[in-house]
Short mmCIF file of C-alpha atoms and ligand atoms in Angstrom, two decimals:
data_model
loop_
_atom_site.label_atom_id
_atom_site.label_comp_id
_atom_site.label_asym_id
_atom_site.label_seq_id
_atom_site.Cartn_x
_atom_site.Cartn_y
_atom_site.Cartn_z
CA UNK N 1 30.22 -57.44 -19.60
CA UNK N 2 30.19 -60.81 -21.84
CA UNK N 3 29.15 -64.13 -20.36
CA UNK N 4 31.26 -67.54 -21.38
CA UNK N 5 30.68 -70.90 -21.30
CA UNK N 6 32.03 -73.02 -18.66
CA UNK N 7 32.60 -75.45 -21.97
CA UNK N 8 33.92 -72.46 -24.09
CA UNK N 9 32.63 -74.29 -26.81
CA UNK N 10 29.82 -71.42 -27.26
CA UNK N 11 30.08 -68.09 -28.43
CA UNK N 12 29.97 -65.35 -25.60
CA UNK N 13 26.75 -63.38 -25.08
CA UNK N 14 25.65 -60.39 -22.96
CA UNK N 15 23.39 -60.57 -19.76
CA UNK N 16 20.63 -59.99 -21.50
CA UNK N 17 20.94 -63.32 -23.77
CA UNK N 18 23.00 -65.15 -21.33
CA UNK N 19 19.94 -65.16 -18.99
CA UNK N 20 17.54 -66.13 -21.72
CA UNK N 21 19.28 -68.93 -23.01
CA UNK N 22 19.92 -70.77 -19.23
CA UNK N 23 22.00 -73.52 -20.33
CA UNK N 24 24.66 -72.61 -23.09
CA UNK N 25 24.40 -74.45 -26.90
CA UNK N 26 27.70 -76.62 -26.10
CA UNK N 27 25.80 -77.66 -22.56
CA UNK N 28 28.00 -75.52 -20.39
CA UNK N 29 26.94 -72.89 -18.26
CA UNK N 30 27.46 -69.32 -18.29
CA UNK N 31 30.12 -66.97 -16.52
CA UNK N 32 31.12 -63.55 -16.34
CA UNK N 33 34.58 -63.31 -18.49
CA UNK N 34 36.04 -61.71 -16.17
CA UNK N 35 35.18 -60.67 -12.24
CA UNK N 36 35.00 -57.20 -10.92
CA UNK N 37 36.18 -55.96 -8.15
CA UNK N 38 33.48 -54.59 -5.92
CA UNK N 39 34.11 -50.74 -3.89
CA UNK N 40 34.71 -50.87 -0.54
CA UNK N 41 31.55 -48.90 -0.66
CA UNK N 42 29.36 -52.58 -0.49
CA UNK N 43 31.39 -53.88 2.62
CA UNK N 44 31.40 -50.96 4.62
CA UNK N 45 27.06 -50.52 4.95
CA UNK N 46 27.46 -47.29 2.80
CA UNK N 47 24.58 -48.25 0.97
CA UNK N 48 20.97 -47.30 1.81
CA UNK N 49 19.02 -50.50 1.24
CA UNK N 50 19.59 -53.85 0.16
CA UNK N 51 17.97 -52.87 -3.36
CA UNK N 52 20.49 -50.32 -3.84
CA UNK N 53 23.81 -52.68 -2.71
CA UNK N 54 22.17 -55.07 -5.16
CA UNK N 55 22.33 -52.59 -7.94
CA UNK N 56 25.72 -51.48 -7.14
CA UNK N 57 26.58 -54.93 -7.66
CA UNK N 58 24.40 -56.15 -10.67
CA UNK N 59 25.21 -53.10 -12.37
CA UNK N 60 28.63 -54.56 -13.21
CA UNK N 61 27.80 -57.39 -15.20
CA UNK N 62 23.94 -56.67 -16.16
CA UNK N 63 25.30 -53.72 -18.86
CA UNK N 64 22.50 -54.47 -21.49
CA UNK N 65 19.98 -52.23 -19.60
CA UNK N 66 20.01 -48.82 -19.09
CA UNK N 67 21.21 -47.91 -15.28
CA UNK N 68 17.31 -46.53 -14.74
CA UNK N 69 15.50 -49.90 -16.00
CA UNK N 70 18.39 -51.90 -13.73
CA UNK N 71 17.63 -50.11 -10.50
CA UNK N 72 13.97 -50.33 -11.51
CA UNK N 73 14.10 -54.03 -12.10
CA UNK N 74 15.91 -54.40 -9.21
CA UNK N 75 13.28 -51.96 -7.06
CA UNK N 76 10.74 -54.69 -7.63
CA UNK N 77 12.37 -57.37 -6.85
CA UNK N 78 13.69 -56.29 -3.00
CA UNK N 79 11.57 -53.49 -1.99
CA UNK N 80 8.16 -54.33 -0.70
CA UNK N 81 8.58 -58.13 -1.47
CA UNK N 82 10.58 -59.41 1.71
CA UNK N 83 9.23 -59.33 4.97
CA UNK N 84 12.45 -57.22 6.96
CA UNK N 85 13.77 -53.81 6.34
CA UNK N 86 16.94 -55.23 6.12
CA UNK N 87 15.52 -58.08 3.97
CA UNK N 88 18.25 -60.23 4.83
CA UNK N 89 19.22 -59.42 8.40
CA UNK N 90 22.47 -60.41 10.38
CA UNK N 91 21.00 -61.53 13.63
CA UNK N 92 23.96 -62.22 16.43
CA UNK N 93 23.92 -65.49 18.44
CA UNK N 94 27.37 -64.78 19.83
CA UNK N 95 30.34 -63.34 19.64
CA UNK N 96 31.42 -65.50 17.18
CA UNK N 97 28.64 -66.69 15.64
CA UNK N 98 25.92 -64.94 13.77
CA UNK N 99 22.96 -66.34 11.47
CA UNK N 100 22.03 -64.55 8.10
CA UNK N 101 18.07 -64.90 8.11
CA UNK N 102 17.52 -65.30 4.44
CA UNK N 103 13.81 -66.64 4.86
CA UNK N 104 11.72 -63.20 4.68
CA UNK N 105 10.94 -63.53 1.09
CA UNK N 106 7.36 -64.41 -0.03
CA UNK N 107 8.26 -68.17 -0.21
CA UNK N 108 10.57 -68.20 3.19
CA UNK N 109 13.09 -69.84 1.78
CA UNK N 110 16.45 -68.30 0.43
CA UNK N 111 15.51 -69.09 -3.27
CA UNK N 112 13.39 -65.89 -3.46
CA UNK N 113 16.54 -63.87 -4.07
CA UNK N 114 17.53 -65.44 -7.29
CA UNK N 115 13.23 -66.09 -8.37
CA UNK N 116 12.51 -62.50 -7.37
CA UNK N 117 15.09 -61.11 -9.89
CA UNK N 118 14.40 -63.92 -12.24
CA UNK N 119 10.54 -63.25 -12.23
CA UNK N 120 11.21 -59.67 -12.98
CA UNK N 121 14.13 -60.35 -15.86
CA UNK N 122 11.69 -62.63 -17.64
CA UNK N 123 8.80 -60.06 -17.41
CA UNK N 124 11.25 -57.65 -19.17
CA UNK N 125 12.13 -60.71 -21.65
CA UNK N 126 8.57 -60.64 -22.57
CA UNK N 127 7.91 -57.03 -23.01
CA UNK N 128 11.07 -56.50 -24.86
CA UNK N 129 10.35 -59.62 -27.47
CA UNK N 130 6.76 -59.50 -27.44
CA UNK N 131 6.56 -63.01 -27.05
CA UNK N 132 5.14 -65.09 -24.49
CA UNK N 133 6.72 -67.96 -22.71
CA UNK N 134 5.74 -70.84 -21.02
CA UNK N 135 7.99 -71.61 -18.29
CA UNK N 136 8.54 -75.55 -17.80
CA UNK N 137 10.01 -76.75 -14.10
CA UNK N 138 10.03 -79.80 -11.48
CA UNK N 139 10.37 -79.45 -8.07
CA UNK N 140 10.75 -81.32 -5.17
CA UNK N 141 9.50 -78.20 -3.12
CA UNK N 142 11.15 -74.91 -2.44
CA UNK N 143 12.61 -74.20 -6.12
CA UNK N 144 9.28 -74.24 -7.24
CA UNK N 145 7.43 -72.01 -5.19
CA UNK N 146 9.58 -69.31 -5.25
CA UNK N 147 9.31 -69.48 -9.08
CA UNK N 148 5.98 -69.66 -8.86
CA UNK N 149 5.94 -66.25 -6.69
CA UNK N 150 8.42 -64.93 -8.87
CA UNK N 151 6.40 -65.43 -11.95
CA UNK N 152 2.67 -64.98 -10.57
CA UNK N 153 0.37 -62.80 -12.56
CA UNK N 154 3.02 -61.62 -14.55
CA UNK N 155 2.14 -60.71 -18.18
CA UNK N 156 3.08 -63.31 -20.78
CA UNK N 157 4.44 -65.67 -19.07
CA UNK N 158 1.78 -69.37 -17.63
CA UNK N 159 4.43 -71.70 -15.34
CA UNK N 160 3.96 -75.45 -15.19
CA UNK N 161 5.33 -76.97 -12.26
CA UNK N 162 5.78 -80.91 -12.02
CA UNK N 163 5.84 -82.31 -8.62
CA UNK N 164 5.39 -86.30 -7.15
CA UNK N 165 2.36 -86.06 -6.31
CA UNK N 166 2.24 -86.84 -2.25
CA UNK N 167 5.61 -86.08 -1.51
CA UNK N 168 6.60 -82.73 -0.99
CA UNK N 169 5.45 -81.05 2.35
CA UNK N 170 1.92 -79.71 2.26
CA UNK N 171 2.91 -76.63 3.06
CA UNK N 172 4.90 -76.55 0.77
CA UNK N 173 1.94 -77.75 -2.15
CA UNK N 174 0.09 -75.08 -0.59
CA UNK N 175 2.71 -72.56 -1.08
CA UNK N 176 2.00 -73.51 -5.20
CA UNK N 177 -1.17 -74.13 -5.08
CA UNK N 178 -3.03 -71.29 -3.00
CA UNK N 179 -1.33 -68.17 -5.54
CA UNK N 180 -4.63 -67.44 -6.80
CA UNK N 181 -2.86 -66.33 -9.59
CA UNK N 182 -4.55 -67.38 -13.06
CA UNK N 183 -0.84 -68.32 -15.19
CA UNK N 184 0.30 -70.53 -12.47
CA UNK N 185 -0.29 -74.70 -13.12
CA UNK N 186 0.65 -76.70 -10.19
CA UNK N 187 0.77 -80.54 -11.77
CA UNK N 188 1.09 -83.42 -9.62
CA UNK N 189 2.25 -86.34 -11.06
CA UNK N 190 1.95 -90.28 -9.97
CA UNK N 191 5.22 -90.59 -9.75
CA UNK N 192 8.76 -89.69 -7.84
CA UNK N 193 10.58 -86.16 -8.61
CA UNK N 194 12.99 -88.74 -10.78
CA UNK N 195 9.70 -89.20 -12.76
CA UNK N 196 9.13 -85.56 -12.98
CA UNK N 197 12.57 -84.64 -14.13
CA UNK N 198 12.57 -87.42 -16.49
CA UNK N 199 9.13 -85.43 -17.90
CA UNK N 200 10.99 -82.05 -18.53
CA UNK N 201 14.29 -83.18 -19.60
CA UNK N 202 11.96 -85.13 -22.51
CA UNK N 203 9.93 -82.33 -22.95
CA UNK N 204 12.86 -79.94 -23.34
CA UNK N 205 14.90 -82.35 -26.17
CA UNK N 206 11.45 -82.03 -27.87
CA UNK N 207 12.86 -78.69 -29.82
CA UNK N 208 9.69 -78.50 -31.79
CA UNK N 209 8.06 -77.85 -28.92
CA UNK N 210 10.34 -76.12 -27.17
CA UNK N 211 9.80 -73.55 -29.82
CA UNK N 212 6.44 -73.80 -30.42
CA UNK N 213 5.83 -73.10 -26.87
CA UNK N 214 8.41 -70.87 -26.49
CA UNK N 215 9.26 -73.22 -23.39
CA UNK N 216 12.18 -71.79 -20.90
CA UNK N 217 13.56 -73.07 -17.91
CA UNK N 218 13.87 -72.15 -13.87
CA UNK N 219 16.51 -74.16 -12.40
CA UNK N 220 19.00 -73.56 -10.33
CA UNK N 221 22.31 -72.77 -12.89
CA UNK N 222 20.10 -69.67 -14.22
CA UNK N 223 23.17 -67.12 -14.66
CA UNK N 224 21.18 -64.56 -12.52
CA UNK N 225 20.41 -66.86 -9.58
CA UNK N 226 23.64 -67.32 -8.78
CA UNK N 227 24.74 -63.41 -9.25
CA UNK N 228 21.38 -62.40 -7.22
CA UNK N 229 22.90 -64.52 -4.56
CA UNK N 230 26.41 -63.38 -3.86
CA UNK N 231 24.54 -60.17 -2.89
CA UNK N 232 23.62 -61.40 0.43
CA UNK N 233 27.13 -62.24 1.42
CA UNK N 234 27.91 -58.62 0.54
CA UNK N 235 25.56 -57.26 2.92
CA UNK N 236 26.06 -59.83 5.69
CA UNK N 237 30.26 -58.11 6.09
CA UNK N 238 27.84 -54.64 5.93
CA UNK N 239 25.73 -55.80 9.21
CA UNK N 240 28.94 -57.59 10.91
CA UNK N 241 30.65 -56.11 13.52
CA UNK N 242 34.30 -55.09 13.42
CA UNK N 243 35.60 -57.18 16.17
CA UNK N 244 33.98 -60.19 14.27
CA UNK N 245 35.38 -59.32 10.60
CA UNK N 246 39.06 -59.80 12.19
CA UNK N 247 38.25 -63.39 13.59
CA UNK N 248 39.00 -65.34 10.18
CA UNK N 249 34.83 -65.32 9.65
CA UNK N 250 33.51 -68.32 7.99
CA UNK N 251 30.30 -68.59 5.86
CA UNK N 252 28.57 -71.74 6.94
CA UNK N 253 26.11 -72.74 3.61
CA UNK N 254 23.57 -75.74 4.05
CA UNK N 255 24.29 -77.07 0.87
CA UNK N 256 22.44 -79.24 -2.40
CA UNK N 257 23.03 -77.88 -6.15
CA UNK N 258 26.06 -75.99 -4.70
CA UNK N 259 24.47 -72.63 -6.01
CA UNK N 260 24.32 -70.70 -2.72
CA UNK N 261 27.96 -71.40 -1.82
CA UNK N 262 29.63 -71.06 -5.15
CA UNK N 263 27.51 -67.12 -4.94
CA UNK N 264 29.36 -66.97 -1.89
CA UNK N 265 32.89 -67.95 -3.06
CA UNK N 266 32.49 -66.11 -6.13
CA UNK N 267 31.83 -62.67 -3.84
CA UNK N 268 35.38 -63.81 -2.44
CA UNK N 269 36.71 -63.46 -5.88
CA UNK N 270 35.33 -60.00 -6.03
CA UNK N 271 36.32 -58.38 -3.04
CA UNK N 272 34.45 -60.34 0.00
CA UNK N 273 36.88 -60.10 2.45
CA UNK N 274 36.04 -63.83 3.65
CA UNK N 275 37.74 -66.75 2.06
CA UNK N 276 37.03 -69.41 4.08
CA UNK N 277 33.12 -71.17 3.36
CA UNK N 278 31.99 -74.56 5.18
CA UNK N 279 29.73 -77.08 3.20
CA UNK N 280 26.56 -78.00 5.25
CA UNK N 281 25.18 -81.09 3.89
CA UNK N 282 22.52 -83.88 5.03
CA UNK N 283 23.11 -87.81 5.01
CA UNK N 284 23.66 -87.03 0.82
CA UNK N 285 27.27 -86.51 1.96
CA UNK N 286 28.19 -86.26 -2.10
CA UNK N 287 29.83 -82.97 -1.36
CA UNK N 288 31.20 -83.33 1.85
CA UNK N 289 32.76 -86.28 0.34
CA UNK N 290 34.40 -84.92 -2.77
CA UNK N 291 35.58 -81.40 -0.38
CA UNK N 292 37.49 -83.41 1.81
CA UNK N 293 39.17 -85.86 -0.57
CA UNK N 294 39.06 -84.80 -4.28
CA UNK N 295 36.85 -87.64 -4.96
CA UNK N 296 33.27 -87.11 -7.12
CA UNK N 297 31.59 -90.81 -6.13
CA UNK N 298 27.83 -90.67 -7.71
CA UNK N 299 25.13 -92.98 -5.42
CA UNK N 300 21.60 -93.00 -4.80
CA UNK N 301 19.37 -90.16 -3.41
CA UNK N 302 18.78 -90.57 0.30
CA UNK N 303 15.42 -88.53 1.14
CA UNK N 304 16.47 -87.10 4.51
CA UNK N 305 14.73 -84.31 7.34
CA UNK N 306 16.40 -82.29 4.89
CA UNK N 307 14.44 -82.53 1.30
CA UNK N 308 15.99 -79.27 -0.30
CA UNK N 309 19.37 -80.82 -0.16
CA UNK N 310 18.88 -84.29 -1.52
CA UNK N 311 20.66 -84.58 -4.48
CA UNK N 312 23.57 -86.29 -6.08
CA UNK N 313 24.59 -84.33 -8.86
CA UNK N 314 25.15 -80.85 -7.86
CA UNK N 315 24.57 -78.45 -10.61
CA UNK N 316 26.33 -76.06 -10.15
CA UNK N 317 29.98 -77.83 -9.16
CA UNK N 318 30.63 -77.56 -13.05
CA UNK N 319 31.48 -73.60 -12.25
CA UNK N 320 33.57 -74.60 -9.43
CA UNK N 321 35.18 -76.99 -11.74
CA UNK N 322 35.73 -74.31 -14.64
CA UNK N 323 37.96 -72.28 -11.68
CA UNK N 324 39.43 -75.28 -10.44
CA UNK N 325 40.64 -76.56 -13.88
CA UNK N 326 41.80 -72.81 -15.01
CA UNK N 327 38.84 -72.75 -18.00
CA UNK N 328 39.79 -75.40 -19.51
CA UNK N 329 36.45 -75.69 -20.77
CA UNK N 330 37.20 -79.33 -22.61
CA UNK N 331 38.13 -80.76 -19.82
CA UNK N 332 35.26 -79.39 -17.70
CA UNK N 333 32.81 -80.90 -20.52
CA UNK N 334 34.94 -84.26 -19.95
CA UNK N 335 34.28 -84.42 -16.31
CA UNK N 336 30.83 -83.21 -16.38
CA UNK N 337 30.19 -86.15 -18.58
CA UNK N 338 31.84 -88.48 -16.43
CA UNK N 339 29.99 -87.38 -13.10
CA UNK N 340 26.84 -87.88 -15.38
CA UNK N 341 26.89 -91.25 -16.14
CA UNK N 342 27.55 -91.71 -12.46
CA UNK N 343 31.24 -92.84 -12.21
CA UNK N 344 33.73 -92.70 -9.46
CA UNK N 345 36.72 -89.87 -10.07
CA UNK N 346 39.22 -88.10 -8.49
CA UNK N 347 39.52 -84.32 -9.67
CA UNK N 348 43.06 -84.04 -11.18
CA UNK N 349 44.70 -81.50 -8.38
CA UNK N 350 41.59 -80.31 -6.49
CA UNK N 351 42.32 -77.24 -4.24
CA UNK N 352 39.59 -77.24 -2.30
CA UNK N 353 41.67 -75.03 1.04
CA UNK N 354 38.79 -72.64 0.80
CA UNK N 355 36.43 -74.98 2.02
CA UNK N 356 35.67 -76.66 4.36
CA UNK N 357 32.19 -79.85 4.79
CA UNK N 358 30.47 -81.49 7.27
CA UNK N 359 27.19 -84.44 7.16
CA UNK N 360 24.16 -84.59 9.36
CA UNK N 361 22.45 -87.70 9.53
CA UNK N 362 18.21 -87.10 10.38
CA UNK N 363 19.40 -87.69 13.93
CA UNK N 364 21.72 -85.27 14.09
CA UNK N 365 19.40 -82.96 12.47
CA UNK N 366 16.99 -83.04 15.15
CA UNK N 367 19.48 -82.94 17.85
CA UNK N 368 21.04 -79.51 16.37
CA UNK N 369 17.85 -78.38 16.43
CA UNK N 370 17.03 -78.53 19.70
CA UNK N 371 20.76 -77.82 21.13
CA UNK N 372 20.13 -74.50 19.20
CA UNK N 373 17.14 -74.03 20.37
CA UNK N 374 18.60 -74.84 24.12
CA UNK N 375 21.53 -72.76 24.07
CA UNK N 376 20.43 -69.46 21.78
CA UNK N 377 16.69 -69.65 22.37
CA UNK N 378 16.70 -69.31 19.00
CA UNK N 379 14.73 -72.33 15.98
CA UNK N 380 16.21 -72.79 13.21
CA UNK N 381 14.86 -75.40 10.15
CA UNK N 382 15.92 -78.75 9.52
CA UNK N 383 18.19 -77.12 6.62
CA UNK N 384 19.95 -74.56 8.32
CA UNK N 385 20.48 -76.94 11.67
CA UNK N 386 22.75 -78.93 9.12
CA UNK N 387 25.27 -75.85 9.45
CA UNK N 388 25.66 -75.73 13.25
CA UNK N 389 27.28 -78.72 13.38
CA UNK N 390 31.39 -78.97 14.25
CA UNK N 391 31.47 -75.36 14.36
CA UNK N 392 35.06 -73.99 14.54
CA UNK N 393 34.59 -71.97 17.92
CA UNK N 394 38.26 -70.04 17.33
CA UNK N 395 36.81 -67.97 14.54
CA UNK N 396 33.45 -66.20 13.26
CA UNK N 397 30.83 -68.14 12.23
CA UNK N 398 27.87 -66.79 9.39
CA UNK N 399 25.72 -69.54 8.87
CA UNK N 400 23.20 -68.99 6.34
CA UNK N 401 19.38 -69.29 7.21
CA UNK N 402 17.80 -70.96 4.01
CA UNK N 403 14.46 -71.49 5.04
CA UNK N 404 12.01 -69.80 8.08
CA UNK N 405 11.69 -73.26 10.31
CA UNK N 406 7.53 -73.04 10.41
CA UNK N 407 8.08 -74.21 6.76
CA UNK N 408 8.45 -77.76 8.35
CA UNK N 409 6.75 -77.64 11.43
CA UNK N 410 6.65 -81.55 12.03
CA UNK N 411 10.42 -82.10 11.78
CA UNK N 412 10.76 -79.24 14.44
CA UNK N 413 7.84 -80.16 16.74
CA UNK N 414 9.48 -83.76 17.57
CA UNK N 415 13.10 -82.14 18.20
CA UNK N 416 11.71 -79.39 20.69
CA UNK N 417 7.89 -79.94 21.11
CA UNK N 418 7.22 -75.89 20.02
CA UNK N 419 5.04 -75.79 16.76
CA UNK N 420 6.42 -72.99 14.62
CA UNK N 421 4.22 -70.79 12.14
CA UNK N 422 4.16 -67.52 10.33
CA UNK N 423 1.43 -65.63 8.86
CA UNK N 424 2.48 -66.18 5.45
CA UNK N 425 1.57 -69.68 6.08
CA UNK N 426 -1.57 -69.39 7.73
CA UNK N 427 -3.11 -67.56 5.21
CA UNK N 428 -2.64 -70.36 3.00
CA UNK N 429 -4.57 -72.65 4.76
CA UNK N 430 -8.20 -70.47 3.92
CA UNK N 431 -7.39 -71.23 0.57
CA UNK N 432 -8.66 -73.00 -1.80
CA UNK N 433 -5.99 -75.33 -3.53
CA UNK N 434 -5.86 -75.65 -7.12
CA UNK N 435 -3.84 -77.98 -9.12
CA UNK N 436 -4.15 -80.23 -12.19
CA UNK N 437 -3.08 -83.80 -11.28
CA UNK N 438 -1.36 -85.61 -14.51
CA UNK N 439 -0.04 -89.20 -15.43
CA UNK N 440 3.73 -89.28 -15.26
CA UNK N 441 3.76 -89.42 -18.80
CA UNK N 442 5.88 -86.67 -21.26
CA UNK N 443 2.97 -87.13 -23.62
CA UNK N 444 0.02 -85.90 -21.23
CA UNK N 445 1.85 -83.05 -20.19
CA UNK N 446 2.81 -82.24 -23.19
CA UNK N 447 -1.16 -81.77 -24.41
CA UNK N 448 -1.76 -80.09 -20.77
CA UNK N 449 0.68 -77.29 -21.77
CA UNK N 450 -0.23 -76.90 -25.70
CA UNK N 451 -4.09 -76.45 -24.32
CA UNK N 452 -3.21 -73.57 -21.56
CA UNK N 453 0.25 -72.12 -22.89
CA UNK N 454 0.69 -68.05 -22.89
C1 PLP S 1 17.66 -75.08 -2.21
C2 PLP S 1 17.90 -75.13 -0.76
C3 PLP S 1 19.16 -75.47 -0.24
C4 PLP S 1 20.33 -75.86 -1.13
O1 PLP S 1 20.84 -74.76 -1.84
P1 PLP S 1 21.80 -74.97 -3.10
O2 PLP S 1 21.97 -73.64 -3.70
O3 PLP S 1 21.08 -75.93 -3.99
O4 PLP S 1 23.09 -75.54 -2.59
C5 PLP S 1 19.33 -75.44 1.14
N1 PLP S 1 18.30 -75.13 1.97
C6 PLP S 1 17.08 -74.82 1.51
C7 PLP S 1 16.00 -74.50 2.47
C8 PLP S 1 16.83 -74.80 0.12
O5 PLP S 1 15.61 -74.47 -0.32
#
């Protein structure tokens, strides 16, 4: 299997390269050429494990390894590392209305499917090439924990991870700064997660460096983040029940960068039997906005109860848009570069039946939570509360779990007075935290990296 450019201004490239490069030369992103169409065997719970589903759905478009270093690869990534035998189980509220737990990763947070993999890939990278890298990243929480437990004390590889210093849960600063792990550099910046960005988008247009460090990225349009994730939806038709699969189900996504949802829709290209997915968003109503009237309006970033899901820009809409505009891949570079520079457009014929959106204001957020909580005895996190709302009660309902709710205990204690926790988290707090607080300035982190790269 080749991967193409959503620009196709770049030449196609195998998994292997695809996933090492991130972002393609022409400054599209990369796709399979063409989708597969996965056996019945992955909807039907034939498969043993989730580790072997995920192989017999990697194995289509990750043909540079050998079947044996694929599964093995795989093997590391899903067995031993989440916290449920079924790693990502199907738990029924319901009749019509089930929640995919996707939080039992070492982070608790849905990202540790794609980071897992991604952790693992880049190990191989390394091995293969025999040169280090230094892996370069801002976060404004979850993304960069889980690549910071997908990359701890792996060979070859030191990860430098930007982050406004004072904002980001501190549970979640604990999550990156209590690994223990010796090539992981938490840096704390005075400064927003604008500030940050601003840092690594510098640092990356600085190819000298970029070379010299052998500097590669973990964001959210990595190639095999987004395959890792349609793997879920996969196994969540395995776990549901018969009499639910005929009731038109529904995948309700909380929703940010658009990556978990377009893994979704994508597994609905390849034999998912759902077709219909809802957009959860918070008061950064972007996408809810654009999925119910074709319009892509740029504004400020709201923060919200939310955090993981305030953004403007979502990433990964520009391999939406690829589908959307049949690959015309000059066009998509024409829009892109509109929504960049922030204007106000309507995409030319946007089908968007597929989908569906809602908004939560903080309010709202807090009352889902505790109507949940009320009516299924059941607490979910200020993200996944997002996707309860409006639900269409005449069909099934999968709403996707993106992070375990003791990850922000604060939001959840004021909407239900319970205080949730997990071990995971507790052990963090013996801990000793270490970090490496920086100026918001390219130049200092710059230095900080030369002096401890790989
Ligand atoms: C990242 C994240 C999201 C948003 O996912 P996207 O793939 O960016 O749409 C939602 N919830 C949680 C908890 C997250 O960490």
């Amino acid at each position: 299997m080749k991967f193409q450019s959503t620009r196709n201004a770049s030449p196609n490239l195998g998994f292997r390269d695809a996933f090492a490069s991130g972002l393609a030369p022409d400054g599209g992103l990369y796709l399979p050429e063409s989708l597969p169409c996965m056996p019945d065997t992955l909807l039907n719970g034939d498969t043993s494990s989730y580790a072997s589903l995920a192989f017999e759905f990697l194995r289509h478009f990750d043909t540079d390894h050998s079947p044996e270093e694929l599964k093995a690869l795989i093997d590391r990534s899903y067995e031993g590392t989440f916290d449920d035998p079924a790693t990502a189980p199907l738990k029924k509220l319901a009749d019509n209305l089930f929640v995919l737990e996707l939080f039992h990763g070492p982070t608790l947070a849905f990202k540790d499917f794609g980071l897992q993999l991604v952790g693992n890939l880049f190990e191989d990278q390394i091995q293969r090439s025999g040169q280090s890298i230094n892996v370069l990243g801002a976060t404004s929480g979850d993304t960069g924990s889980a690549a910071i437990h997908g990359l701890a004390d792996k060979k070859g590889v030191n990860v430098f991870i930007l982050y406004p210093k004072g904002r980001i849960s501190p549970l979640q600063e604990r999550q990156m700064t209590c690994t223990e792990a010796d090539n992981i550099f938490p840096i704390p910046i005075e400064g927003s997660f604008d500030d940050a960005q601003l840092i690594v988008k510098e640092l990356f247009g600085d190819l000298e460096f970029k070379a010299q460090v052998g500097l590669s990225a973990i964001n959210s349009i990595n190639l095999a983040r987004v395959l890792a994730q349609s793997i879920y939806y996969f196994h969540a038709w395995a776990q549901l029940p018969q009499s639910a699969r005929a009731n038109d189900p529904t995948f309700v996504v909380p929703t940010g960068n658009f990556g978990n949802i377009l893994a979704g829709w994508l597994a609905g290209k390849m034999g998912l039997p759902a077709q219909h997915f809802s957009i959860a968003t918070n008061r950064n109503d972007i996408l809810y906005k654009l999925f119910t009237t074709g319009r892509y309006q740029v504004g400020e970033v709201h923060s919200s109860l939310a955090p993981s899901m305030d953004i403007q820009v979502a990433s990964n809409f520009e391999r939406f848009l690829f589908y959307q505009l049949n690959g015309d891949g000059k066009q998509v570079a024409e829009l892109m570069q509109n929504i960049k520079q922030g204007a106000d457009l309507q995409i030319p014929d946007f089908d968007c039946d597929s989908f569906a959106a809602t908004h939560s204001s903080d309010q709202e957020i807090t009352a889902l939570i505790r109507q949940v909580y009320e009516k299924y005895d059941y607490i979910v996190d200020p993200h996944t509360a997002c996707a309860f709302k409006d639900l269409d009660p005449s069909r099934t309902n999968i709403v996707l779990s993106t992070a375990h709710p003791a990850k922000f205990p604060d939001t959840i204690e004021q909407a239900i007075a319970v205080h949730p926790t997990h071990p995971a988290l507790e052990k963090l707090k013996s801990r000793t935290p270490v970090c490496y607080e920086k100026p918001a300035q390219a130049k200092a982190i710059r230095e900080f990296i030369l002096a401890n790269q790989a």
